[in-house]
Amino acid sequence: MKRAIALVLIIGLALAAAVYALNVRGEDPITSGHEPPASAQLIASGEYLARTGNCMACHTARGGEPYAGGLGIQTPFGTVYTSNLTPDPQTGIGAWSSSEFWRAMHNGRSRDGRLLYPAFPYPNYTHVTRADSDAIFAYLRSLPAVAQTNRPHELRFPYDSTPALAVWRALFFKPGQFEPDTKQSANWNRGAYLVQGLGHCNACHASRNALGATSGTLDLSGGLIPVQNWYAPSLTSSHEAGVADWPLPDIVELLRTGVSRQGTVVGPMAEVVQNSTQHWTDGDLLAMATYLKALPPSQDTRKRVTVAPALPDSHGAKLYKVHCAQCHGDQGEGAAQAYPALAGNRAVTMDSPANLVRIVLAGGFAPSTKGNPRPYGMPPFAMVFSNDDTAAVVSYIRSAWGNQGQAVSTLDVIQLRNGLQY
């Protein structure tokens, strides 16, 4: 019996050592101590890079000081609270070195060696260069210090345990670096670096397994954003958000202003445009557009079912005529530069109806940008439409005017309405 217990302990210690080794592999030696003053040029570069990564959006609580943390990010496993990135020496990163900050970005480990939860997208940031990491660190160190203690995460067992996080990392995370493709142009490579690294696009635009992991930073095949119930469409599918057949200027315009001849961004992507991409240089916008346009198209293996045309006297048609036609037109034609067309709109007909249902219930708003400072928006109808009404009008829109989207059930609406805040 004693031998069996000893054997179990030995195996457990061996597994723990193996997991630990997997979690520290690839780490550079950490140096600490006094950081030399950063140049104004380095700080300015870091400010731009922090904007590129949209860091402030997560590390600023509503009504709080910029970069002081405290924002709760809801996940299927509980709530993760973002950390204080201001240079306060006790509660922020004032006592950190650039090497310790680099380790957090590249390896997902805090200053004290603690493993970080991947709500901080280090699986993407591991591809960020050391030079860019140092620039971001220099900028954060130039901010006013805010004394705000970091709030403990509120995660369910066993997700709140270090061993569970260590196992997750051993299974799904490996530190890496961006490798330019010598067969591609400089623009393409810069776009790839932005999309895979600081832009962390696949943090939203990829499906996740039961443990919350994606298949890798190259996966942009779309997925439902956990808890939020927004669907981040596939960037490789022409039926969703692929832009292979778009002119480059239209892609750039969408990223810069949130609207273009081809479409409008709403939901989480509207926040990305407002807080981040509208501030990018023309060169970086063109680089991202170049990379997105060149993504290999995904194979559409779905069976396309012919949808019967919507009945003009159905309940959904009547609701549309009363509440929607004034803006979107009797034939779903929309109004240029104001209200998007619904006829032939792939955001309306894609397999997942999540975004359409959310927009009907909670409203849809393009971002306010320099190029589109007063965007048109859609008011919420959650207090006007019942679940049955919502299912009826959404089903009508998805099958009218030649659209070939399948019907949405009342149960679908109930599931998607769950968690909405009005």
Coordinates of C-alpha atoms in Angstrom, one line a residue:
M1 CA 0.0 0.0 0.0
K2 CA 2.8 2.4 1.0
R3 CA 4.6 1.5 -2.3
A4 CA 1.4 2.3 -4.3
I5 CA 1.0 5.7 -2.5
A6 CA 4.7 6.5 -3.1
L7 CA 4.4 5.6 -6.8
V8 CA 1.3 7.8 -7.2
L9 CA 3.3 10.7 -5.5
I10 CA 6.3 10.1 -7.7
I11 CA 4.1 10.1 -10.9
G12 CA 2.3 13.2 -9.6
L13 CA 5.5 15.0 -9.0
A14 CA 6.9 14.0 -12.4
L15 CA 3.7 15.2 -14.1
A16 CA 3.9 18.5 -12.2
A17 CA 7.6 18.9 -13.1
A18 CA 6.8 18.2 -16.8
V19 CA 3.9 20.7 -16.8
Y20 CA 6.1 23.3 -15.2
A21 CA 8.8 22.7 -17.7
L22 CA 6.3 23.1 -20.6
N23 CA 5.2 26.4 -19.1
V24 CA 8.6 27.9 -18.8
R25 CA 10.1 26.6 -22.1
G26 CA 11.5 29.3 -24.4
E27 CA 11.8 32.0 -21.7
D28 CA 14.7 34.4 -21.7
P29 CA 16.6 35.3 -18.6
I30 CA 14.7 38.0 -16.7
T31 CA 16.6 41.2 -15.6
S32 CA 15.2 43.7 -13.2
G33 CA 16.3 47.0 -11.7
H34 CA 16.5 50.6 -12.9
E35 CA 15.1 51.3 -16.3
P36 CA 16.9 54.0 -18.3
P37 CA 14.8 57.0 -19.4
A38 CA 12.9 56.3 -22.6
S39 CA 13.3 58.7 -25.6
A40 CA 10.3 60.7 -26.8
Q41 CA 10.4 58.8 -30.0
L42 CA 10.2 55.4 -28.3
I43 CA 7.3 56.6 -26.1
A44 CA 5.4 57.9 -29.2
S45 CA 6.0 54.6 -31.0
G46 CA 4.7 52.7 -27.9
E47 CA 1.6 54.9 -27.8
Y48 CA 0.8 54.0 -31.4
L49 CA 1.4 50.3 -30.8
A50 CA -0.7 50.3 -27.7
R51 CA -3.5 51.9 -29.7
T52 CA -2.9 49.3 -32.4
G53 CA -3.4 46.5 -29.9
N54 CA -6.4 48.3 -28.4
C55 CA -4.9 47.8 -25.0
M56 CA -6.8 50.6 -23.3
A57 CA -10.2 49.1 -24.2
C58 CA -9.7 46.2 -21.8
H59 CA -7.4 47.8 -19.3
T60 CA -9.9 50.6 -18.5
A61 CA -13.0 50.1 -16.4
R62 CA -16.1 52.1 -17.3
G63 CA -15.7 55.5 -15.7
G64 CA -12.2 54.6 -14.5
E65 CA -8.7 56.0 -15.2
P66 CA -7.1 55.0 -18.5
Y67 CA -5.0 51.8 -18.2
A68 CA -5.8 51.4 -14.5
G69 CA -7.5 48.1 -15.0
G70 CA -10.4 46.7 -13.1
L71 CA -12.6 45.9 -16.1
G72 CA -14.4 42.6 -15.7
I73 CA -14.2 40.3 -18.7
Q74 CA -16.9 37.6 -18.6
T75 CA -15.9 34.1 -19.8
P76 CA -17.7 30.8 -19.6
F77 CA -15.5 30.0 -16.6
G78 CA -16.1 33.1 -14.6
T79 CA -15.0 36.8 -14.6
V80 CA -11.4 37.8 -15.2
Y81 CA -10.5 41.4 -14.1
T82 CA -7.9 43.3 -16.1
S83 CA -4.7 44.6 -14.4
N84 CA -3.4 48.1 -13.7
L85 CA -0.9 49.0 -16.4
T86 CA 0.0 52.5 -15.0
P87 CA 3.4 53.0 -13.4
D88 CA 2.2 52.9 -9.8
P89 CA 5.0 50.9 -8.1
Q90 CA 2.6 49.1 -5.7
T91 CA -0.4 48.3 -7.8
G92 CA 0.7 48.9 -11.3
I93 CA 3.9 48.2 -13.3
G94 CA 6.1 50.9 -11.8
A95 CA 8.5 48.3 -10.3
W96 CA 8.6 46.2 -13.5
S97 CA 11.5 46.0 -15.9
S98 CA 11.1 45.9 -19.7
S99 CA 12.3 42.2 -19.5
E100 CA 9.5 41.3 -17.1
F101 CA 6.9 43.1 -19.3
W102 CA 8.3 41.2 -22.3
R103 CA 7.9 37.9 -20.4
A104 CA 4.2 38.8 -19.8
M105 CA 3.7 39.5 -23.5
H106 CA 5.7 36.7 -24.8
N107 CA 5.2 33.9 -22.2
G108 CA 2.1 34.9 -20.4
R109 CA 3.8 35.1 -17.0
S110 CA 3.6 38.0 -14.5
R111 CA 6.5 39.7 -12.8
D112 CA 6.3 37.3 -9.9
G113 CA 6.2 34.3 -12.2
R114 CA 2.5 33.8 -11.8
L115 CA 0.7 32.3 -14.9
L116 CA -1.6 34.7 -16.6
Y117 CA -5.0 33.8 -17.8
P118 CA -5.4 33.8 -21.6
A119 CA -8.2 36.4 -21.4
F120 CA -5.0 38.5 -21.8
P121 CA -4.3 37.3 -25.4
Y122 CA -0.7 36.3 -25.0
P123 CA -1.3 33.4 -27.4
N124 CA -1.3 36.3 -30.0
Y125 CA 1.0 38.7 -28.3
T126 CA 3.8 36.0 -28.2
H127 CA 4.3 37.0 -31.9
V128 CA 5.0 40.6 -31.0
T129 CA 8.6 41.6 -31.3
R130 CA 10.8 42.5 -28.4
A131 CA 11.3 46.0 -29.8
D132 CA 7.6 46.6 -30.0
S133 CA 7.1 45.2 -26.5
D134 CA 9.8 47.6 -25.2
A135 CA 8.1 50.5 -26.9
I136 CA 4.7 49.8 -25.4
F137 CA 6.3 49.4 -22.0
A138 CA 8.1 52.8 -22.3
Y139 CA 4.7 54.4 -23.2
L140 CA 2.9 52.8 -20.3
R141 CA 5.7 54.0 -17.9
S142 CA 5.1 57.5 -19.2
L143 CA 1.5 57.6 -18.1
P144 CA 0.3 59.2 -14.8
A145 CA 0.5 56.6 -12.0
V146 CA -2.8 55.5 -10.6
A147 CA -3.0 53.7 -7.3
Q148 CA -5.7 51.1 -7.9
T149 CA -5.3 47.6 -6.5
N150 CA -5.9 44.8 -8.9
R151 CA -9.2 43.0 -8.3
P152 CA -9.0 39.2 -7.8
H153 CA -10.6 37.1 -10.5
E154 CA -13.9 35.4 -9.9
L155 CA -13.5 32.0 -11.5
R156 CA -15.2 28.7 -10.7
F157 CA -13.3 25.7 -9.5
P158 CA -11.2 24.1 -11.0
Y159 CA -10.5 27.0 -13.4
D160 CA -9.3 29.2 -10.5
S161 CA -6.4 26.9 -9.8
T162 CA -2.8 27.3 -11.0
P163 CA -2.5 23.6 -11.8
A164 CA -5.5 23.8 -14.1
L165 CA -4.1 26.8 -15.9
A166 CA -0.7 25.2 -16.2
V167 CA -2.3 22.1 -17.8
W168 CA -4.2 24.4 -20.2
R169 CA -1.0 26.2 -21.2
A170 CA 0.8 22.9 -21.7
L171 CA -1.9 21.7 -24.0
F172 CA -2.7 24.9 -25.9
F173 CA 0.1 27.5 -25.7
K174 CA 3.6 27.6 -27.0
P175 CA 5.7 30.8 -27.1
G176 CA 6.6 31.8 -30.6
Q177 CA 7.7 34.6 -32.8
F178 CA 6.4 36.0 -36.1
E179 CA 8.2 34.5 -39.1
P180 CA 8.0 36.6 -42.3
D181 CA 7.1 34.8 -45.4
T182 CA 9.9 35.6 -47.9
K183 CA 7.5 34.7 -50.8
Q184 CA 5.1 37.5 -49.9
S185 CA 5.4 41.3 -50.1
A186 CA 6.4 43.5 -47.3
N187 CA 2.8 44.8 -47.1
W188 CA 1.5 41.3 -46.8
N189 CA 4.0 40.4 -44.0
R190 CA 3.2 43.6 -42.1
G191 CA -0.5 42.8 -42.3
A192 CA 0.1 39.2 -41.1
Y193 CA 2.1 40.6 -38.2
L194 CA -0.7 42.9 -37.2
V195 CA -3.5 40.4 -37.7
Q196 CA -1.7 37.5 -35.9
G197 CA 0.0 39.6 -33.2
L198 CA -1.0 43.0 -31.8
G199 CA -4.4 43.0 -33.6
H200 CA -5.2 39.6 -32.1
C201 CA -8.0 39.2 -34.6
N202 CA -8.6 35.5 -34.0
A203 CA -9.3 36.1 -30.3
C204 CA -12.8 36.8 -31.6
H205 CA -12.8 35.5 -35.2
A206 CA -12.2 31.8 -34.3
S207 CA -14.3 29.1 -32.6
R208 CA -13.1 27.8 -29.2
N209 CA -13.1 24.3 -27.8
A210 CA -14.7 23.3 -24.4
L211 CA -11.6 24.7 -22.6
G212 CA -11.7 28.0 -24.4
A213 CA -8.8 27.5 -26.7
T214 CA -8.6 28.2 -30.4
S215 CA -6.7 26.1 -32.9
G216 CA -4.1 28.8 -33.5
T217 CA -3.6 32.4 -34.5
L218 CA -4.0 31.5 -38.2
D219 CA -7.6 30.3 -37.5
L220 CA -10.0 33.1 -38.7
S221 CA -12.9 30.8 -39.6
G222 CA -15.4 32.6 -37.3
G223 CA -17.1 31.8 -34.0
L224 CA -19.6 32.9 -31.4
I225 CA -17.9 35.2 -28.9
P226 CA -18.4 33.5 -25.5
V227 CA -21.0 35.1 -23.2
Q228 CA -21.5 38.1 -25.5
N229 CA -23.5 36.1 -28.0
W230 CA -22.1 38.1 -30.9
Y231 CA -20.9 36.0 -33.8
A232 CA -17.5 37.1 -35.2
P233 CA -17.9 36.1 -38.8
S234 CA -15.4 34.1 -40.8
L235 CA -12.7 36.3 -42.5
T236 CA -12.1 33.5 -45.0
S237 CA -15.7 32.9 -46.2
S238 CA -17.3 34.8 -49.0
H239 CA -20.6 34.0 -47.3
E240 CA -19.6 35.8 -44.1
A241 CA -16.9 38.4 -43.8
G242 CA -14.3 37.4 -46.4
V243 CA -13.0 40.3 -48.5
A244 CA -11.1 38.4 -51.3
D245 CA -13.4 40.1 -53.9
W246 CA -13.3 43.6 -52.4
P247 CA -11.2 46.4 -53.8
L248 CA -8.4 47.3 -51.4
P249 CA -9.7 50.9 -50.9
D250 CA -13.0 49.5 -49.7
I251 CA -11.4 47.3 -47.1
V252 CA -9.2 50.2 -45.9
E253 CA -12.3 52.5 -45.7
L254 CA -14.2 50.0 -43.6
L255 CA -11.2 49.7 -41.1
R256 CA -10.7 53.5 -41.0
T257 CA -14.3 54.7 -40.8
G258 CA -16.5 51.7 -40.0
V259 CA -18.5 52.1 -43.2
S260 CA -17.8 51.5 -46.9
R261 CA -19.7 50.7 -50.1
Q262 CA -19.5 47.1 -49.1
G263 CA -20.8 47.2 -45.6
T264 CA -20.9 48.6 -42.0
V265 CA -19.4 47.3 -38.8
V266 CA -21.4 47.1 -35.6
G267 CA -21.1 45.4 -32.2
P268 CA -17.6 44.5 -30.9
M269 CA -16.0 45.3 -34.3
A270 CA -17.4 48.9 -34.1
E271 CA -15.5 49.3 -30.8
V272 CA -12.3 48.0 -32.5
V273 CA -12.7 50.6 -35.3
Q274 CA -13.5 53.4 -32.9
N275 CA -10.8 52.7 -30.4
S276 CA -8.1 51.3 -32.6
T277 CA -8.1 51.0 -36.4
Q278 CA -9.3 54.5 -37.2
H279 CA -6.1 55.7 -35.6
W280 CA -3.7 53.5 -37.7
T281 CA -1.4 54.8 -40.3
D282 CA -2.4 54.5 -43.9
G283 CA 0.4 52.1 -44.4
D284 CA -0.8 49.7 -41.6
L285 CA -4.4 49.9 -42.9
L286 CA -3.2 49.0 -46.4
A287 CA -1.1 46.2 -45.0
M288 CA -3.9 44.6 -43.0
A289 CA -6.2 45.0 -46.0
T290 CA -3.6 43.3 -48.2
Y291 CA -3.3 40.4 -45.9
L292 CA -7.1 39.9 -45.3
K293 CA -7.8 40.1 -49.1
A294 CA -5.2 37.4 -49.7
L295 CA -6.4 34.9 -47.1
P296 CA -7.1 31.5 -48.7
P297 CA -10.9 31.1 -49.1
S298 CA -12.5 28.5 -46.9
Q299 CA -14.2 25.5 -48.6
D300 CA -18.0 25.9 -48.2
T301 CA -19.1 22.3 -47.4
R302 CA -22.6 23.3 -46.2
K303 CA -25.6 22.1 -48.0
R304 CA -27.4 25.0 -49.4
V305 CA -31.2 24.6 -48.9
T306 CA -33.5 26.5 -51.1
V307 CA -35.6 28.8 -48.9
A308 CA -39.2 29.5 -49.8
P309 CA -39.9 33.2 -50.5
A310 CA -41.3 35.2 -47.6
L311 CA -45.0 35.6 -47.6
P312 CA -46.0 39.3 -48.0
D313 CA -48.9 38.9 -45.6
S314 CA -47.1 37.0 -42.9
H315 CA -46.7 38.3 -39.3
G316 CA -43.1 39.1 -39.9
A317 CA -43.9 41.1 -43.1
K318 CA -46.4 43.2 -41.3
L319 CA -44.0 43.9 -38.5
Y320 CA -41.3 44.9 -41.1
K321 CA -43.7 47.2 -42.9
V322 CA -44.6 49.1 -39.7
H323 CA -41.2 49.2 -37.9
C324 CA -38.5 48.7 -40.5
A325 CA -39.5 49.8 -44.0
Q326 CA -39.2 53.5 -43.3
C327 CA -35.5 53.2 -43.1
H328 CA -34.5 50.0 -44.9
G329 CA -37.1 50.3 -47.7
D330 CA -40.0 48.3 -48.8
Q331 CA -37.7 46.0 -50.9
G332 CA -34.9 46.0 -48.3
E333 CA -32.9 48.4 -50.6
G334 CA -31.7 50.6 -47.7
A335 CA -30.4 54.1 -48.2
A336 CA -26.9 54.9 -49.4
Q337 CA -24.6 56.3 -46.6
A338 CA -27.3 55.9 -44.1
Y339 CA -29.2 52.6 -43.7
P340 CA -27.7 49.4 -45.0
A341 CA -29.6 47.3 -47.6
L342 CA -31.0 44.1 -46.2
A343 CA -31.6 42.5 -49.6
G344 CA -28.5 40.5 -50.6
N345 CA -26.8 41.4 -47.3
R346 CA -24.6 38.5 -46.3
A347 CA -24.7 39.7 -42.6
V348 CA -28.5 39.0 -42.8
T349 CA -28.2 35.5 -44.5
M350 CA -25.2 33.9 -42.9
D351 CA -25.9 30.6 -41.1
S352 CA -25.7 32.1 -37.6
P353 CA -28.5 34.6 -37.0
A354 CA -26.9 35.8 -33.8
N355 CA -25.9 39.2 -34.9
L356 CA -29.2 40.0 -36.7
V357 CA -31.2 39.0 -33.6
R358 CA -29.0 41.0 -31.4
I359 CA -29.2 44.1 -33.6
V360 CA -33.0 43.9 -33.7
L361 CA -33.2 43.5 -29.9
A362 CA -30.4 45.8 -28.7
G363 CA -29.9 48.1 -31.7
G364 CA -27.0 48.5 -34.1
F365 CA -24.6 51.4 -34.2
A366 CA -21.6 52.0 -36.4
P367 CA -18.6 53.7 -34.7
S368 CA -18.2 57.4 -34.6
T369 CA -14.9 58.1 -36.5
K370 CA -13.1 61.0 -38.1
G371 CA -14.4 59.8 -41.4
N372 CA -17.9 59.2 -40.2
P373 CA -18.4 61.4 -37.1
R374 CA -22.2 61.1 -37.0
P375 CA -23.1 57.6 -38.0
Y376 CA -26.7 56.5 -38.5
G377 CA -27.9 53.9 -36.0
M378 CA -30.7 51.6 -35.3
P379 CA -32.8 51.8 -32.1
P380 CA -33.4 48.7 -30.0
F381 CA -36.7 46.8 -30.3
A382 CA -36.3 44.6 -27.3
M383 CA -39.1 46.4 -25.5
V384 CA -41.3 46.5 -28.6
F385 CA -41.0 42.9 -30.0
S386 CA -41.8 39.8 -28.1
N387 CA -39.6 36.7 -28.7
D388 CA -42.2 35.5 -31.2
D389 CA -42.3 38.9 -33.0
T390 CA -38.5 38.9 -33.2
A391 CA -38.4 35.4 -34.7
A392 CA -41.0 36.4 -37.2
V393 CA -39.5 39.6 -38.4
V394 CA -35.9 38.2 -38.5
S395 CA -37.2 35.1 -40.5
Y396 CA -39.0 37.4 -42.9
I397 CA -35.9 39.5 -43.5
R398 CA -33.7 36.4 -44.1
S399 CA -36.1 35.1 -46.8
A400 CA -37.5 38.2 -48.5
W401 CA -36.2 39.9 -51.7
G402 CA -34.3 36.8 -52.8
N403 CA -32.5 36.3 -49.5
Q404 CA -31.7 32.6 -48.7
G405 CA -31.4 32.6 -45.0
Q406 CA -33.2 29.9 -43.0
A407 CA -36.0 30.7 -40.5
V408 CA -35.2 31.6 -36.9
S409 CA -37.2 30.0 -34.2
T410 CA -38.5 31.6 -31.0
L411 CA -36.2 29.3 -29.0
D412 CA -33.2 30.7 -31.0
V413 CA -34.3 34.2 -30.0
I414 CA -34.7 33.3 -26.3
Q415 CA -31.2 31.8 -26.2
L416 CA -29.7 34.8 -27.9
R417 CA -31.6 37.3 -25.8
N418 CA -30.2 35.7 -22.6
G419 CA -27.6 38.0 -21.2
L420 CA -28.5 41.1 -23.1
Q421 CA -28.3 44.3 -21.1
Y422 CA -30.8 47.0 -22.0

